[in-house]
PDB file of C-alpha atoms in Angstrom:
ATOM      1  CA  UNK A   1      -8.016  -9.705  -7.851  1.00 34.00           C
ATOM      2  CA  UNK A   2      -6.343 -12.385  -9.886  1.00 34.00           C
ATOM      3  CA  UNK A   3      -6.630 -13.347 -13.513  1.00 34.00           C
ATOM      4  CA  UNK A   4      -5.280 -16.766 -14.442  1.00 31.00           C
ATOM      5  CA  UNK A   5      -4.472 -17.921 -17.927  1.00 37.00           C
ATOM      6  CA  UNK A   6      -3.888 -21.587 -18.714  1.00 34.00           C
ATOM      7  CA  UNK A   7      -1.402 -21.381 -21.581  1.00 38.00           C
ATOM      8  CA  UNK A   8      -0.128 -18.321 -23.371  1.00 42.00           C
ATOM      9  CA  UNK A   9       2.146 -15.345 -23.095  1.00 43.00           C
ATOM     10  CA  UNK A  10       0.652 -13.946 -19.910  1.00 41.00           C
ATOM     11  CA  UNK A  11      -0.457 -10.642 -21.415  1.00 39.00           C
ATOM     12  CA  UNK A  12      -3.898 -10.825 -19.800  1.00 41.00           C
ATOM     13  CA  UNK A  13      -2.323 -11.186 -16.374  1.00 39.00           C
ATOM     14  CA  UNK A  14       0.045  -8.281 -17.010  1.00 43.00           C
ATOM     15  CA  UNK A  15      -2.804  -6.103 -18.268  1.00 44.00           C
ATOM     16  CA  UNK A  16      -4.913  -6.847 -15.183  1.00 49.00           C
ATOM     17  CA  UNK A  17      -1.999  -6.007 -12.884  1.00 54.00           C
ATOM     18  CA  UNK A  18      -1.319  -2.752 -14.793  1.00 59.00           C
ATOM     19  CA  UNK A  19      -4.985  -1.756 -14.563  1.00 63.00           C
ATOM     20  CA  UNK A  20      -5.021  -2.523 -10.835  1.00 65.00           C
ATOM     21  CA  UNK A  21      -1.880  -0.451 -10.199  1.00 63.00           C
ATOM     22  CA  UNK A  22      -3.350   2.461 -12.171  1.00 74.00           C
ATOM     23  CA  UNK A  23      -6.495   2.191 -10.055  1.00 85.00           C
ATOM     24  CA  UNK A  24      -4.614   2.247  -6.736  1.00 88.00           C
ATOM     25  CA  UNK A  25      -2.421   5.132  -7.962  1.00 88.00           C
ATOM     26  CA  UNK A  26      -5.501   7.173  -8.883  1.00 90.00           C
ATOM     27  CA  UNK A  27      -7.038   6.509  -5.470  1.00 89.00           C
ATOM     28  CA  UNK A  28      -3.752   7.441  -3.787  1.00 89.00           C
ATOM     29  CA  UNK A  29      -3.778  10.789  -5.582  1.00 90.00           C
ATOM     30  CA  UNK A  30      -7.302  11.474  -4.306  1.00 91.00           C
ATOM     31  CA  UNK A  31      -6.282  10.648  -0.740  1.00 90.00           C
ATOM     32  CA  UNK A  32      -3.187  12.845  -0.969  1.00 90.00           C
ATOM     33  CA  UNK A  33      -5.317  15.693  -2.282  1.00 91.00           C
ATOM     34  CA  UNK A  34      -7.760  15.329   0.630  1.00 91.00           C
ATOM     35  CA  UNK A  35      -4.929  15.574   3.166  1.00 90.00           C
ATOM     36  CA  UNK A  36      -6.178  12.697   5.325  1.00 90.00           C
ATOM     37  CA  UNK A  37      -3.029  10.580   5.326  1.00 90.00           C
ATOM     38  CA  UNK A  38       0.168   9.999   7.223  1.00 90.00           C
ATOM     39  CA  UNK A  39       3.426   8.637   5.877  1.00 89.00           C
ATOM     40  CA  UNK A  40       5.948   6.490   7.658  1.00 91.00           C
ATOM     41  CA  UNK A  41       6.325   3.499   9.916  1.00 93.00           C
ATOM     42  CA  UNK A  42       6.031   5.197  13.293  1.00 94.00           C
ATOM     43  CA  UNK A  43       3.050   7.347  12.354  1.00 93.00           C
ATOM     44  CA  UNK A  44       1.333   4.291  10.842  1.00 92.00           C
ATOM     45  CA  UNK A  45       1.674   2.334  14.087  1.00 94.00           C
ATOM     46  CA  UNK A  46       0.527   5.371  16.049  1.00 94.00           C
ATOM     47  CA  UNK A  47      -2.644   5.852  13.990  1.00 94.00           C
ATOM     48  CA  UNK A  48      -3.431   2.126  14.111  1.00 94.00           C
ATOM     49  CA  UNK A  49      -3.120   2.132  17.911  1.00 94.00           C
ATOM     50  CA  UNK A  50      -5.404   5.171  18.121  1.00 94.00           C
ATOM     51  CA  UNK A  51      -7.955   3.455  15.879  1.00 93.00           C
ATOM     52  CA  UNK A  52      -7.902   6.237  13.271  1.00 93.00           C
ATOM     53  CA  UNK A  53      -6.351   4.249  10.399  1.00 92.00           C
ATOM     54  CA  UNK A  54      -8.616   3.126   7.561  1.00 93.00           C
ATOM     55  CA  UNK A  55      -6.022   1.418   5.352  1.00 93.00           C
ATOM     56  CA  UNK A  56      -2.309   0.693   5.436  1.00 95.00           C
ATOM     57  CA  UNK A  57      -0.324   0.455   2.197  1.00 94.00           C
ATOM     58  CA  UNK A  58       2.976  -1.425   2.431  1.00 95.00           C
ATOM     59  CA  UNK A  59       5.691  -1.260  -0.252  1.00 93.00           C
ATOM     60  CA  UNK A  60       7.035  -4.499  -1.691  1.00 94.00           C
ATOM     61  CA  UNK A  61      10.561  -3.986  -0.331  1.00 94.00           C
ATOM     62  CA  UNK A  62       9.462  -3.427   3.275  1.00 94.00           C
ATOM     63  CA  UNK A  63      11.571  -5.609   5.630  1.00 95.00           C
ATOM     64  CA  UNK A  64       9.737  -8.812   6.647  1.00 95.00           C
ATOM     65  CA  UNK A  65       9.856  -8.155  10.388  1.00 96.00           C
ATOM     66  CA  UNK A  66       8.477  -4.642   9.991  1.00 95.00           C
ATOM     67  CA  UNK A  67       5.810  -5.881   7.572  1.00 95.00           C
ATOM     68  CA  UNK A  68       4.634  -8.605   9.947  1.00 96.00           C
ATOM     69  CA  UNK A  69       4.522  -6.134  12.841  1.00 96.00           C
ATOM     70  CA  UNK A  70       2.378  -3.700  10.856  1.00 95.00           C
ATOM     71  CA  UNK A  71       0.089  -6.527   9.723  1.00 96.00           C
ATOM     72  CA  UNK A  72      -0.284  -7.734  13.311  1.00 96.00           C
ATOM     73  CA  UNK A  73      -1.215  -4.260  14.601  1.00 96.00           C
ATOM     74  CA  UNK A  74      -3.600  -3.810  11.663  1.00 95.00           C
ATOM     75  CA  UNK A  75      -5.270  -7.142  12.421  1.00 96.00           C
ATOM     76  CA  UNK A  76      -5.781  -6.098  16.048  1.00 95.00           C
ATOM     77  CA  UNK A  77      -7.131  -2.708  14.978  1.00 94.00           C
ATOM     78  CA  UNK A  78      -9.315  -4.200  12.204  1.00 94.00           C
ATOM     79  CA  UNK A  79      -7.554  -2.091   9.567  1.00 94.00           C
ATOM     80  CA  UNK A  80      -7.206  -3.082   5.904  1.00 94.00           C
ATOM     81  CA  UNK A  81      -3.696  -3.776   4.590  1.00 95.00           C
ATOM     82  CA  UNK A  82      -2.778  -3.401   0.917  1.00 93.00           C
ATOM     83  CA  UNK A  83       0.541  -4.708  -0.400  1.00 95.00           C
ATOM     84  CA  UNK A  84       1.731  -2.249  -3.054  1.00 93.00           C
ATOM     85  CA  UNK A  85       3.331  -3.968  -6.044  1.00 92.00           C
ATOM     86  CA  UNK A  86       6.146  -1.394  -6.397  1.00 90.00           C
ATOM     87  CA  UNK A  87       8.992  -0.550  -4.063  1.00 92.00           C
ATOM     88  CA  UNK A  88       9.138   2.357  -1.620  1.00 91.00           C
ATOM     89  CA  UNK A  89      10.331   4.827  -4.265  1.00 92.00           C
ATOM     90  CA  UNK A  90       7.439   3.883  -6.588  1.00 91.00           C
ATOM     91  CA  UNK A  91       4.976   4.250  -3.722  1.00 91.00           C
ATOM     92  CA  UNK A  92       6.417   7.667  -2.852  1.00 90.00           C
ATOM     93  CA  UNK A  93       6.148   8.754  -6.472  1.00 90.00           C
ATOM     94  CA  UNK A  94       2.511   7.592  -6.600  1.00 90.00           C
ATOM     95  CA  UNK A  95       1.863   9.702  -3.498  1.00 89.00           C
ATOM     96  CA  UNK A  96       3.474  12.747  -5.102  1.00 89.00           C
ATOM     97  CA  UNK A  97       6.553  12.745  -2.859  1.00 86.00           C
ATOM     98  CA  UNK A  98       9.693  12.908  -4.985  1.00 80.00           C
ATOM     99  CA  UNK A  99      12.481  12.427  -2.502  1.00 66.00           C
ATOM    100  CA  UNK A 100      14.743  10.344  -4.782  1.00 58.00           C
TER     101      UNK A 100
END
């Protein structure tokens, strides 16, 4: 979902990105409440290999090699991949895990 603006301050683009992040955060809260999730690199690869994964969410500061490996496994397992706009701490906070 992209919103392009030819000339201006870019507020429309920022508003669309904010709305999208609010939407994904709300959906993350629903998933966390349902209990059908797993967190972490190793458990993500494990669930993809088993064919149980529906979607993988990757933080923006994930190392490139790890990110490409997850994307490759997800492509083989026909699993959706979403690149989260925030870093790992923001993603953890959106999931309700306050480790830092």
